[in-house]
Coordinates of C-alpha atoms and ligand atoms in Angstrom, one line a residue:
M1 CA 43.6 -37.9 -5.9
G2 CA 45.3 -36.2 -8.4
R3 CA 46.9 -32.7 -7.4
I4 CA 45.1 -28.8 -7.2
A5 CA 45.7 -26.1 -8.1
L6 CA 45.6 -23.1 -6.3
V7 CA 45.9 -19.4 -8.1
E8 CA 45.8 -16.8 -5.2
D9 CA 48.9 -13.8 -4.9
H10 CA 47.1 -13.4 -0.8
E11 CA 50.1 -16.2 0.4
R12 CA 48.5 -16.2 4.4
L13 CA 45.4 -17.4 2.6
A14 CA 47.4 -19.7 -0.2
Q15 CA 48.6 -20.9 3.1
L16 CA 45.7 -21.8 5.2
V17 CA 44.2 -23.7 1.4
V18 CA 47.1 -25.8 1.3
K19 CA 47.0 -27.1 5.1
A20 CA 43.0 -27.6 4.5
L21 CA 43.4 -29.5 1.5
A22 CA 46.1 -31.8 3.0
Q23 CA 44.9 -32.3 6.1
V24 CA 41.8 -33.9 4.0
G25 CA 44.7 -35.8 1.8
I26 CA 45.0 -33.8 -0.9
P27 CA 48.2 -32.1 -2.7
V28 CA 48.2 -28.4 -3.4
D29 CA 50.3 -26.1 -6.2
T30 CA 50.3 -23.0 -5.9
F31 CA 50.6 -20.1 -8.3
G32 CA 50.3 -16.1 -7.9
R33 CA 49.8 -14.8 -10.8
V34 CA 48.0 -15.5 -14.4
D35 CA 50.9 -16.8 -16.6
A36 CA 52.6 -18.8 -14.3
A37 CA 50.0 -20.4 -13.4
W38 CA 48.7 -21.0 -16.9
A39 CA 52.0 -22.1 -18.1
A40 CA 51.7 -25.2 -15.3
L41 CA 48.3 -25.6 -15.8
R42 CA 48.7 -26.4 -19.9
E43 CA 51.7 -29.3 -19.6
G44 CA 50.6 -30.4 -15.8
D45 CA 48.4 -33.2 -14.7
Y46 CA 46.3 -31.5 -12.6
E47 CA 42.4 -32.3 -11.2
A48 CA 41.3 -29.0 -10.4
V49 CA 41.8 -25.2 -9.8
V50 CA 41.1 -23.3 -7.6
I51 CA 41.2 -19.7 -9.1
D52 CA 41.5 -15.9 -7.4
R53 CA 40.1 -13.1 -9.4
G54 CA 42.5 -10.4 -7.9
L55 CA 45.8 -11.0 -9.8
P56 CA 48.9 -8.9 -9.9
D57 CA 48.7 -9.5 -13.4
G58 CA 45.3 -10.1 -14.1
D59 CA 41.5 -11.4 -13.6
G60 CA 41.6 -15.0 -13.2
I61 CA 38.0 -15.9 -15.3
E62 CA 40.7 -14.7 -17.8
L63 CA 42.5 -17.8 -17.4
V64 CA 39.4 -20.2 -17.0
R65 CA 38.3 -18.8 -20.9
R66 CA 41.9 -19.8 -21.7
L67 CA 42.1 -23.2 -20.8
R68 CA 38.7 -23.1 -22.1
Q69 CA 39.6 -22.3 -24.8
A70 CA 42.3 -24.6 -25.5
R71 CA 40.1 -27.1 -24.8
L72 CA 41.2 -27.8 -21.6
S73 CA 38.4 -29.2 -18.9
I74 CA 39.9 -29.3 -15.5
P75 CA 37.1 -28.5 -13.5
C76 CA 37.2 -24.4 -12.2
L77 CA 36.6 -23.1 -8.7
I78 CA 36.3 -19.6 -8.7
L79 CA 37.4 -16.7 -6.0
T80 CA 35.7 -13.3 -5.5
A81 CA 35.4 -10.7 -3.3
R82 CA 33.0 -9.3 -5.5
D83 CA 29.1 -11.1 -4.6
A84 CA 27.1 -9.5 -7.0
L85 CA 24.7 -10.8 -9.2
H86 CA 26.6 -9.9 -12.5
D87 CA 30.0 -11.1 -11.3
R88 CA 28.8 -14.5 -10.6
V89 CA 27.4 -15.0 -14.0
D90 CA 30.9 -13.8 -15.6
G91 CA 32.6 -16.5 -13.9
L92 CA 30.0 -19.2 -14.7
E93 CA 30.1 -17.9 -18.6
S94 CA 33.5 -18.2 -18.6
G95 CA 33.0 -21.3 -17.9
A96 CA 34.1 -22.2 -14.5
D97 CA 32.1 -24.9 -12.5
D98 CA 32.1 -23.3 -9.4
Y99 CA 32.4 -20.0 -7.8
L100 CA 32.8 -18.9 -4.2
T101 CA 32.8 -15.5 -2.8
K102 CA 35.2 -14.0 -0.2
P103 CA 35.6 -14.5 3.4
F104 CA 34.6 -18.1 2.7
A105 CA 34.6 -20.9 5.3
I106 CA 37.5 -22.8 4.7
E107 CA 36.1 -26.1 5.3
E108 CA 33.0 -24.4 2.4
L109 CA 36.4 -24.4 0.6
V110 CA 37.6 -28.3 1.3
A111 CA 33.3 -28.9 0.5
R112 CA 33.2 -27.5 -2.7
V113 CA 36.7 -29.1 -4.4
R114 CA 36.0 -31.8 -3.2
A115 CA 33.2 -31.4 -5.3
L116 CA 35.0 -30.7 -8.2
T117 CA 37.3 -33.4 -8.3
R118 CA 34.2 -36.2 -7.3
R119 CA 32.9 -35.2 -11.0
P120 CA 36.9 -34.4 -13.0
A121 CA 34.8 -33.0 -16.8
Q122 CA 36.3 -36.4 -18.7
R123 CA 33.9 -38.3 -16.8
L124 CA 30.6 -36.5 -16.8
N125 CA 29.0 -38.2 -19.5
T126 CA 30.7 -41.9 -19.0
V127 CA 28.8 -44.7 -17.8
D128 CA 30.1 -46.5 -15.1
S129 CA 28.7 -50.6 -15.0
F130 CA 29.1 -53.3 -13.4
A131 CA 27.1 -56.6 -14.4
D132 CA 23.9 -55.4 -15.8
I133 CA 23.8 -51.7 -14.0
E134 CA 24.5 -48.5 -15.2
L135 CA 25.5 -45.4 -13.1
R136 CA 24.1 -42.1 -15.4
P137 CA 25.3 -39.6 -12.1
D138 CA 24.6 -36.8 -14.7
G139 CA 21.0 -37.9 -14.3
G140 CA 21.2 -39.1 -11.2
M141 CA 19.8 -42.5 -12.8
L142 CA 21.0 -46.1 -12.1
V143 CA 19.7 -48.1 -15.1
C144 CA 19.2 -52.2 -16.0
S145 CA 18.0 -53.1 -18.5
H146 CA 14.8 -51.3 -19.6
E147 CA 14.4 -50.5 -15.9
V148 CA 15.3 -47.0 -14.5
I149 CA 15.6 -46.1 -10.8
T150 CA 16.4 -42.5 -9.6
L151 CA 19.6 -42.6 -6.4
A152 CA 19.3 -39.8 -4.6
P153 CA 22.7 -38.0 -4.5
A154 CA 24.9 -39.9 -1.4
E155 CA 23.3 -42.6 -2.8
M156 CA 24.7 -42.0 -6.1
Q157 CA 28.1 -41.4 -4.5
I158 CA 28.1 -44.8 -2.7
M159 CA 27.2 -46.7 -5.3
L160 CA 30.1 -44.8 -7.8
V161 CA 32.5 -46.0 -5.1
L162 CA 31.7 -49.3 -4.9
L163 CA 31.5 -50.0 -9.2
R164 CA 34.4 -48.5 -9.3
A165 CA 36.1 -51.1 -7.2
G166 CA 35.0 -53.5 -9.6
G167 CA 33.5 -56.4 -6.9
Q168 CA 36.7 -54.9 -4.2
T169 CA 36.2 -54.1 -0.6
V170 CA 35.4 -50.6 0.1
R171 CA 35.8 -49.7 3.6
R172 CA 32.8 -47.7 5.5
N173 CA 34.4 -44.7 6.0
A174 CA 35.4 -44.6 2.6
L175 CA 32.3 -45.1 1.2
E176 CA 30.7 -42.8 4.1
L177 CA 33.9 -40.1 3.3
A178 CA 32.7 -40.2 -0.9
A179 CA 28.6 -39.7 0.2
W180 CA 29.0 -36.9 3.0
G181 CA 32.2 -35.2 2.7
L182 CA 34.4 -34.3 6.2
T183 CA 32.5 -31.0 6.4
E184 CA 28.6 -32.8 7.2
A185 CA 28.0 -34.5 10.5
V186 CA 26.8 -37.9 9.0
T187 CA 25.2 -39.9 12.1
P188 CA 26.4 -42.5 12.6
N189 CA 23.4 -45.6 10.9
A190 CA 23.6 -42.5 7.8
L191 CA 25.0 -45.4 5.8
D192 CA 23.2 -48.6 6.9
V193 CA 20.1 -46.0 5.8
A194 CA 21.5 -45.7 2.3
L195 CA 22.5 -49.1 1.6
H196 CA 19.4 -50.3 3.0
R197 CA 17.8 -48.1 0.3
L198 CA 20.3 -48.9 -2.5
R199 CA 19.4 -52.6 -1.7
R200 CA 15.8 -52.2 -2.0
K201 CA 16.5 -50.5 -5.2
L202 CA 18.4 -52.9 -6.8
L203 CA 15.6 -55.3 -5.9
A204 CA 13.1 -53.3 -7.8
I205 CA 14.9 -53.0 -11.2
G206 CA 15.4 -56.8 -11.3
S207 CA 19.6 -56.2 -10.6
V208 CA 20.9 -59.6 -10.2
V209 CA 23.8 -57.0 -8.6
R210 CA 23.5 -57.7 -4.4
I211 CA 25.4 -55.5 -2.3
S212 CA 27.4 -57.6 0.6
N213 CA 29.0 -56.9 3.4
T214 CA 32.6 -58.7 3.9
R215 CA 34.0 -60.6 6.1
G216 CA 32.5 -57.4 8.3
H217 CA 34.9 -54.9 7.6
G218 CA 33.6 -53.1 4.0
Y219 CA 31.2 -53.9 1.2
A220 CA 31.6 -54.8 -2.1
L221 CA 29.5 -55.5 -5.1
V222 CA 28.7 -58.9 -6.4
E223 CA 26.6 -60.8 -8.5
A224 CA 23.8 -62.8 -7.5
Ligands
CA301 CA1 44.3 -11.8 -4.8

């Protein structure tokens, strides 16, 4: 996973966010001003950016507008102390992908960042495929020739990870992390249930793809 940019002038809050994201393996660069963040985001290769609205040299929303005007599609999460409806609309109209009102639970922020980085903007319209199947994450669809079946969000995340592994084995905990994140309590058999449903769906649309349990420590896609 790539780096996250955090644009937040409140030092203690910034430190908390950096620490929380570091704990889940997401490195963060912090900026206290719009101008410094703009310079870095134009150059840097960030996977997502978390932007506070109240910054010493401007409103964080202006930074989002500038990024979009420059056709930079990096996912943006806006933080704000305000929760009026028009503030939310402003934020989303500026081109932000998500919106979080202060005060927030740090786990909630981590979950939102994970959600953003799981669907980076440049991947939105790509098609993921393996053998005779395709995934359409936007529509929540699994496609096999002319057959289409819908996947639940957790099932989609599991299939995306398996597909992108291209037949390599993926460990159970990596699939659980992709499907449910760190903040949700996952029952021990949730992954087994999801895999069972996915296997049935693959059969239902007549695909040659199977999910195999390899050497007892993970799962991989194979062609039957
Ligand atoms: Ca602030």
